PDB file of C-alpha atoms in Angstrom:
ATOM      1  CA  UNK A  99      -0.296  -0.155  -0.070  1.00  0.00           C
ATOM      2  CA  UNK A 100       1.485   3.576  -0.875  1.00  0.00           C
ATOM      3  CA  UNK A 101       2.355   5.637   1.890  1.00  0.00           C
ATOM      4  CA  UNK A 102       0.013   8.783   1.915  1.00  0.00           C
ATOM      5  CA  UNK A 103       2.417  12.006   1.253  1.00  0.00           C
ATOM      6  CA  UNK A 104       2.578  14.118   4.466  1.00  0.00           C
ATOM      7  CA  UNK A 105       0.255  17.218   4.004  1.00  0.00           C
ATOM      8  CA  UNK A 106       2.315  20.432   3.261  1.00  0.00           C
ATOM      9  CA  UNK A 107       1.090  22.274   6.117  1.00  0.00           C
ATOM     10  CA  UNK A 108       2.161  19.774   8.764  1.00  0.00           C
ATOM     11  CA  UNK A 109       5.160  19.082   6.893  1.00  0.00           C
ATOM     12  CA  UNK A 110       6.200  22.987   7.628  1.00  0.00           C
ATOM     13  CA  UNK A 111       4.686  22.794  10.983  1.00  0.00           C
ATOM     14  CA  UNK A 112       6.929  19.043  11.896  1.00  0.00           C
ATOM     15  CA  UNK A 113      10.337  21.240  10.473  1.00  0.00           C
ATOM     16  CA  UNK A 114       9.773  24.474  12.451  1.00  0.00           C
ATOM     17  CA  UNK A 115       8.978  22.978  15.645  1.00  0.00           C
ATOM     18  CA  UNK A 116      12.308  20.263  15.323  1.00  0.00           C
ATOM     19  CA  UNK A 117      14.298  23.764  14.809  1.00  0.00           C
ATOM     20  CA  UNK A 118      12.647  25.442  17.640  1.00  0.00           C
ATOM     21  CA  UNK A 119      13.170  22.878  20.493  1.00  0.00           C
ATOM     22  CA  UNK A 120      16.704  24.124  20.681  1.00  0.00           C
ATOM     23  CA  UNK A 121      14.940  27.524  22.206  1.00  0.00           C
ATOM     24  CA  UNK A 122      13.451  25.023  25.170  1.00  0.00           C
ATOM     25  CA  UNK A 123      16.143  26.236  27.608  1.00  0.00           C
ATOM     26  CA  UNK A 124      16.232  30.111  26.945  1.00  0.00           C
ATOM     27  CA  UNK A 125      11.622  29.759  27.214  1.00  0.00           C
ATOM     28  CA  UNK A 126      12.454  28.391  30.986  1.00  0.00           C
ATOM     29  CA  UNK A 127      14.954  30.691  32.130  1.00  0.00           C
ATOM     30  CA  UNK A 128      12.494  33.409  30.728  1.00  0.00           C
ATOM     31  CA  UNK A 129       9.548  31.515  32.457  1.00  0.00           C
ATOM     32  CA  UNK A 130      11.976  31.570  36.044  1.00  0.00           C
ATOM     33  CA  UNK A 131      12.178  35.231  35.782  1.00  0.00           C
ATOM     34  CA  UNK A 132       8.617  35.717  35.419  1.00  0.00           C
ATOM     35  CA  UNK A 133       7.964  33.524  38.407  1.00  0.00           C
ATOM     36  CA  UNK A 134      10.257  35.393  40.388  1.00  0.00           C
ATOM     37  CA  UNK A 135       9.380  39.059  39.550  1.00  0.00           C
ATOM     38  CA  UNK A 136       5.456  38.444  39.443  1.00  0.00           C
ATOM     39  CA  UNK A 137       5.502  36.755  42.414  1.00  0.00           C
ATOM     40  CA  UNK A 138       6.863  39.415  44.584  1.00  0.00           C
ATOM     41  CA  UNK A 139       4.621  42.050  43.133  1.00  0.00           C
ATOM     42  CA  UNK A 140       6.221  42.286  39.284  1.00  0.00           C
ATOM     43  CA  UNK A 141       3.622  42.686  36.403  1.00  0.00           C
ATOM     44  CA  UNK A 142       4.008  41.103  32.609  1.00  0.00           C
ATOM     45  CA  UNK A 143       2.619  42.807  29.751  1.00  0.00           C
ATOM     46  CA  UNK A 144       2.125  41.530  26.161  1.00  0.00           C
ATOM     47  CA  UNK A 145       1.052  42.968  22.702  1.00  0.00           C
ATOM     48  CA  UNK A 146       0.586  41.480  19.118  1.00  0.00           C
ATOM     49  CA  UNK A 147      -1.658  42.192  16.303  1.00  0.00           C
ATOM     50  CA  UNK A 148      -4.062  39.780  15.009  1.00  0.00           C
ATOM     51  CA  UNK A 149      -3.524  36.711  15.203  1.00  0.00           C
ATOM     52  CA  UNK A 150      -0.559  37.441  17.501  1.00  0.00           C
ATOM     53  CA  UNK A 151      -2.939  39.591  20.029  1.00  0.00           C
ATOM     54  CA  UNK A 152      -4.444  36.596  19.930  1.00  0.00           C
ATOM     55  CA  UNK A 153      -1.913  34.606  21.510  1.00  0.00           C
ATOM     56  CA  UNK A 154      -0.187  37.691  23.844  1.00  0.00           C
ATOM     57  CA  UNK A 155      -3.780  37.316  25.316  1.00  0.00           C
ATOM     58  CA  UNK A 156      -3.284  33.158  25.607  1.00  0.00           C
ATOM     59  CA  UNK A 157      -0.164  33.787  27.661  1.00  0.00           C
ATOM     60  CA  UNK A 158      -1.772  36.363  30.035  1.00  0.00           C
ATOM     61  CA  UNK A 159      -5.043  34.212  30.869  1.00  0.00           C
ATOM     62  CA  UNK A 160      -2.402  31.441  31.707  1.00  0.00           C
ATOM     63  CA  UNK A 161      -0.780  33.718  34.395  1.00  0.00           C
ATOM     64  CA  UNK A 162      -3.827  35.358  35.852  1.00  0.00           C
ATOM     65  CA  UNK A 163      -5.385  32.431  35.714  1.00  0.00           C
ATOM     66  CA  UNK A 164      -3.690  28.907  35.622  1.00  0.00           C
ATOM     67  CA  UNK A 165      -1.595  26.496  33.017  1.00  0.00           C
ATOM     68  CA  UNK A 166      -1.383  22.775  34.763  1.00  0.00           C
ATOM     69  CA  UNK A 167      -1.727  23.564  38.688  1.00  0.00           C
ATOM     70  CA  UNK A 168      -3.303  25.800  40.996  1.00  0.00           C
ATOM     71  CA  UNK A 169      -1.733  28.670  42.525  1.00  0.00           C
ATOM     72  CA  UNK A 170      -1.620  32.018  43.091  1.00  0.00           C
ATOM     73  CA  UNK A 171      -2.765  34.663  40.015  1.00  0.00           C
ATOM     74  CA  UNK A 172      -0.114  36.803  38.576  1.00  0.00           C
ATOM     75  CA  UNK A 173      -0.602  40.018  37.350  1.00  0.00           C
ATOM     76  CA  UNK A 174      -0.272  39.801  33.168  1.00  0.00           C
ATOM     77  CA  UNK A 175      -2.379  42.321  30.834  1.00  0.00           C
ATOM     78  CA  UNK A 176      -2.695  42.140  27.452  1.00  0.00           C
ATOM     79  CA  UNK A 177      -2.698  45.134  25.855  1.00  0.00           C
ATOM     80  CA  UNK A 178      -5.111  44.738  22.923  1.00  0.00           C
ATOM     81  CA  UNK A 179      -7.741  43.678  24.998  1.00  0.00           C
ATOM     82  CA  UNK A 180      -8.754  47.438  26.600  1.00  0.00           C
ATOM     83  CA  UNK A 181     -10.634  48.383  23.525  1.00  0.00           C
ATOM     84  CA  UNK A 182     -11.196  51.676  25.135  1.00  0.00           C
ATOM     85  CA  UNK A 183      -8.043  52.423  25.423  1.00  0.00           C
ATOM     86  CA  UNK A 184      -7.002  50.726  22.401  1.00  0.00           C
ATOM     87  CA  UNK A 185      -9.204  53.292  20.481  1.00  0.00           C
ATOM     88  CA  UNK A 186      -8.509  56.201  22.278  1.00  0.00           C
ATOM     89  CA  UNK A 187      -4.979  56.241  21.763  1.00  0.00           C
ATOM     90  CA  UNK A 188      -5.425  55.229  17.975  1.00  0.00           C
ATOM     91  CA  UNK A 189      -8.165  58.434  17.609  1.00  0.00           C
ATOM     92  CA  UNK A 190      -5.749  60.433  19.778  1.00  0.00           C
ATOM     93  CA  UNK A 191      -2.351  59.483  18.796  1.00  0.00           C
ATOM     94  CA  UNK A 192      -2.393  57.050  16.301  1.00  0.00           C
ATOM     95  CA  UNK A 193      -2.062  53.554  15.760  1.00  0.00           C
ATOM     96  CA  UNK A 194       1.438  53.527  16.459  1.00  0.00           C
ATOM     97  CA  UNK A 195       0.846  54.164  19.784  1.00  0.00           C
ATOM     98  CA  UNK A 196      -1.658  52.062  20.672  1.00  0.00           C
ATOM     99  CA  UNK A 197       0.985  49.450  22.688  1.00  0.00           C
ATOM    100  CA  UNK A 198       3.522  52.326  23.450  1.00  0.00           C
ATOM    101  CA  UNK A 199       1.190  54.409  25.617  1.00  0.00           C
ATOM    102  CA  UNK A 200       0.194  52.040  27.306  1.00  0.00           C
ATOM    103  CA  UNK A 201       3.628  50.482  28.513  1.00  0.00           C
ATOM    104  CA  UNK A 202       4.421  53.780  29.328  1.00  0.00           C
ATOM    105  CA  UNK A 203       1.604  53.635  31.627  1.00  0.00           C
ATOM    106  CA  UNK A 204       1.839  50.483  33.501  1.00  0.00           C
ATOM    107  CA  UNK A 205       5.226  48.680  32.739  1.00  0.00           C
ATOM    108  CA  UNK A 206       7.685  49.435  35.787  1.00  0.00           C
ATOM    109  CA  UNK A 207      11.416  48.914  35.826  1.00  0.00           C
ATOM    110  CA  UNK A 208      12.113  44.955  36.394  1.00  0.00           C
ATOM    111  CA  UNK A 209       9.083  44.047  34.968  1.00  0.00           C
ATOM    112  CA  UNK A 210       8.380  42.158  31.797  1.00  0.00           C
ATOM    113  CA  UNK A 211       7.158  42.938  27.919  1.00  0.00           C
ATOM    114  CA  UNK A 212       6.467  40.356  25.793  1.00  0.00           C
ATOM    115  CA  UNK A 213       5.979  41.278  22.468  1.00  0.00           C
ATOM    116  CA  UNK A 214       4.465  38.829  19.204  1.00  0.00           C
ATOM    117  CA  UNK A 215       5.051  39.612  15.507  1.00  0.00           C
ATOM    118  CA  UNK A 216       5.451  36.833  12.722  1.00  0.00           C
ATOM    119  CA  UNK A 217       7.542  39.360  10.650  1.00  0.00           C
ATOM    120  CA  UNK A 218       8.914  41.584  13.086  1.00  0.00           C
ATOM    121  CA  UNK A 219       8.126  44.768  11.360  1.00  0.00           C
ATOM    122  CA  UNK A 220       4.884  45.786  12.898  1.00  0.00           C
ATOM    123  CA  UNK A 221       5.519  49.633  13.472  1.00  0.00           C
ATOM    124  CA  UNK A 222       3.472  49.445  16.536  1.00  0.00           C
ATOM    125  CA  UNK A 223       5.145  46.935  18.585  1.00  0.00           C
ATOM    126  CA  UNK A 224       8.641  48.055  17.835  1.00  0.00           C
ATOM    127  CA  UNK A 225       7.489  51.579  19.501  1.00  0.00           C
ATOM    128  CA  UNK A 226       6.178  48.814  22.369  1.00  0.00           C
ATOM    129  CA  UNK A 227       9.921  47.987  22.326  1.00  0.00           C
ATOM    130  CA  UNK A 228      11.232  51.149  22.551  1.00  0.00           C
ATOM    131  CA  UNK A 229       9.054  52.141  25.093  1.00  0.00           C
ATOM    132  CA  UNK A 230       9.468  49.376  27.113  1.00  0.00           C
ATOM    133  CA  UNK A 231      13.199  49.541  27.286  1.00  0.00           C
ATOM    134  CA  UNK A 232      12.534  53.163  28.374  1.00  0.00           C
ATOM    135  CA  UNK A 233      10.917  52.331  30.764  1.00  0.00           C
ATOM    136  CA  UNK A 234      13.367  49.497  32.471  1.00  0.00           C
ATOM    137  CA  UNK A 235      11.052  46.721  31.425  1.00  0.00           C
ATOM    138  CA  UNK A 236      12.780  43.109  30.114  1.00  0.00           C
ATOM    139  CA  UNK A 237      11.826  43.175  26.638  1.00  0.00           C
ATOM    140  CA  UNK A 238      11.382  39.889  25.015  1.00  0.00           C
ATOM    141  CA  UNK A 239       9.870  39.478  21.251  1.00  0.00           C
ATOM    142  CA  UNK A 240       8.847  35.806  20.151  1.00  0.00           C
ATOM    143  CA  UNK A 241       9.085  36.667  16.548  1.00  0.00           C
ATOM    144  CA  UNK A 242       9.283  34.740  12.870  1.00  0.00           C
ATOM    145  CA  UNK A 243      12.382  34.293  10.890  1.00  0.00           C
ATOM    146  CA  UNK A 244      15.547  36.216  12.222  1.00  0.00           C
ATOM    147  CA  UNK A 245      17.004  38.414  11.773  1.00  0.00           C
ATOM    148  CA  UNK A 246      14.246  41.074  11.726  1.00  0.00           C
ATOM    149  CA  UNK A 247      13.873  44.692  13.577  1.00  0.00           C
ATOM    150  CA  UNK A 248      11.781  43.378  16.211  1.00  0.00           C
ATOM    151  CA  UNK A 249      14.353  40.845  17.644  1.00  0.00           C
ATOM    152  CA  UNK A 250      17.098  43.991  17.618  1.00  0.00           C
ATOM    153  CA  UNK A 251      15.361  45.628  19.326  1.00  0.00           C
ATOM    154  CA  UNK A 252      14.534  43.364  22.581  1.00  0.00           C
ATOM    155  CA  UNK A 253      17.165  42.438  24.991  1.00  0.00           C
ATOM    156  CA  UNK A 254      16.098  39.133  24.096  1.00  0.00           C
ATOM    157  CA  UNK A 255      14.342  37.173  21.344  1.00  0.00           C
ATOM    158  CA  UNK A 256      13.332  33.856  20.241  1.00  0.00           C
ATOM    159  CA  UNK A 257      12.653  33.537  16.671  1.00  0.00           C
ATOM    160  CA  UNK A 258      10.751  30.743  14.377  1.00  0.00           C
ATOM    161  CA  UNK A 259      12.989  29.687  11.423  1.00  0.00           C
ATOM    162  CA  UNK A 260       9.786  30.049   9.188  1.00  0.00           C
ATOM    163  CA  UNK A 261       8.329  32.897   6.230  1.00  0.00           C
ATOM    164  CA  UNK A 262       4.778  31.478   6.695  1.00  0.00           C
ATOM    165  CA  UNK A 263       2.661  33.323   9.124  1.00  0.00           C
ATOM    166  CA  UNK A 264      -0.059  30.530  10.008  1.00  0.00           C
ATOM    167  CA  UNK A 265       3.509  28.377  10.650  1.00  0.00           C
ATOM    168  CA  UNK A 266       5.262  31.148  12.876  1.00  0.00           C
ATOM    169  CA  UNK A 267       1.449  31.456  14.958  1.00  0.00           C
ATOM    170  CA  UNK A 268       1.325  27.724  15.599  1.00  0.00           C
ATOM    171  CA  UNK A 269       4.507  27.716  16.941  1.00  0.00           C
ATOM    172  CA  UNK A 270       4.349  30.961  19.107  1.00  0.00           C
ATOM    173  CA  UNK A 271       1.794  28.911  20.458  1.00  0.00           C
ATOM    174  CA  UNK A 272       4.248  26.323  21.800  1.00  0.00           C
ATOM    175  CA  UNK A 273       5.925  28.942  23.257  1.00  0.00           C
ATOM    176  CA  UNK A 274       3.374  29.933  24.655  1.00  0.00           C
ATOM    177  CA  UNK A 275       2.711  26.672  26.816  1.00  0.00           C
ATOM    178  CA  UNK A 276       6.353  26.566  27.697  1.00  0.00           C
ATOM    179  CA  UNK A 277       6.667  29.573  29.124  1.00  0.00           C
ATOM    180  CA  UNK A 278       3.714  28.865  31.644  1.00  0.00           C
ATOM    181  CA  UNK A 279       5.160  25.681  32.042  1.00  0.00           C
ATOM    182  CA  UNK A 280       8.228  26.772  33.197  1.00  0.00           C
ATOM    183  CA  UNK A 281       6.662  29.700  34.934  1.00  0.00           C
ATOM    184  CA  UNK A 282       4.852  27.112  37.299  1.00  0.00           C
ATOM    185  CA  UNK A 283       7.972  25.461  37.885  1.00  0.00           C
ATOM    186  CA  UNK A 284       9.117  28.475  38.946  1.00  0.00           C
ATOM    187  CA  UNK A 285       6.516  29.142  41.285  1.00  0.00           C
ATOM    188  CA  UNK A 286       7.036  25.493  42.997  1.00  0.00           C
ATOM    189  CA  UNK A 287      10.298  26.041  43.444  1.00  0.00           C
ATOM    190  CA  UNK A 288      10.126  29.296  45.091  1.00  0.00           C
ATOM    191  CA  UNK A 289       7.865  28.222  47.083  1.00  0.00           C
ATOM    192  CA  UNK A 290       9.356  25.200  48.198  1.00  0.00           C
ATOM    193  CA  UNK A 291      12.931  27.041  48.784  1.00  0.00           C
ATOM    194  CA  UNK A 292      11.301  29.912  50.843  1.00  0.00           C
ATOM    195  CA  UNK A 293       9.194  26.944  52.920  1.00  0.00           C
ATOM    196  CA  UNK A 294      12.315  25.054  53.442  1.00  0.00           C
ATOM    197  CA  UNK A 295      15.405  27.484  53.809  1.00  0.00           C
ATOM    198  CA  UNK A 296      18.090  24.927  54.314  1.00  0.00           C
ATOM    199  CA  UNK A 297      17.037  22.867  51.193  1.00  0.00           C
ATOM    200  CA  UNK A 298      20.229  22.046  49.098  1.00  0.00           C
ATOM    201  CA  UNK A 299      19.671  24.609  46.324  1.00  0.00           C
ATOM    202  CA  UNK A 300      19.169  27.473  48.881  1.00  0.00           C
ATOM    203  CA  UNK A 301      22.425  26.500  50.139  1.00  0.00           C
ATOM    204  CA  UNK A 302      23.898  26.504  46.541  1.00  0.00           C
ATOM    205  CA  UNK A 303      22.383  29.845  46.047  1.00  0.00           C
ATOM    206  CA  UNK A 304      24.136  31.491  48.900  1.00  0.00           C
ATOM    207  CA  UNK A 305      27.346  29.928  48.831  1.00  0.00           C
ATOM    208  CA  UNK A 306      26.891  27.437  51.939  1.00  0.00           C
ATOM    209  CA  UNK A 307      27.345  24.245  49.646  1.00  0.00           C
TER     210      UNK A 307
END
């Protein structure tokens, strides 16, 4: 019996996921920073356009709600979701400012700004990256193929090596779930360390091992 060829859409996704596997360690580091910062009262902001807006809101929902485990809620805001602010800012200042102005309003030093763009060239996302850097935030990007302007504007960026928008968005969803999982793992470690201050991990961090 002849083998049925793999659907081109699935073949592209599989190839991109295989390449993306190398970024898992960086996403884990992002998640652990988010856990440590947000558990002490920090905030995460996220933004994107179109499908990337949906991915940004998916990320914030996982943090305010939960991913896999019951835990305290974390402060995370999807900037496109405040329709009154978005339309007011667009009307008064132009579409390029819809995210940047909110970043300047809500972002504080050390807070996290996650920006999603399949092209890495969206003017309002680039303006948000500039505003986040000026506010002293950690600015991270999820982009399509690098190099691109957003990846260069961020403190760190994870890129999907594909020029097909839907493939990039699908891999970004995987990135969102990897990030949410890393946040919850980081929170669990912090809870253990605070409950057991003489644990080996705490001793190592304090040079007592």
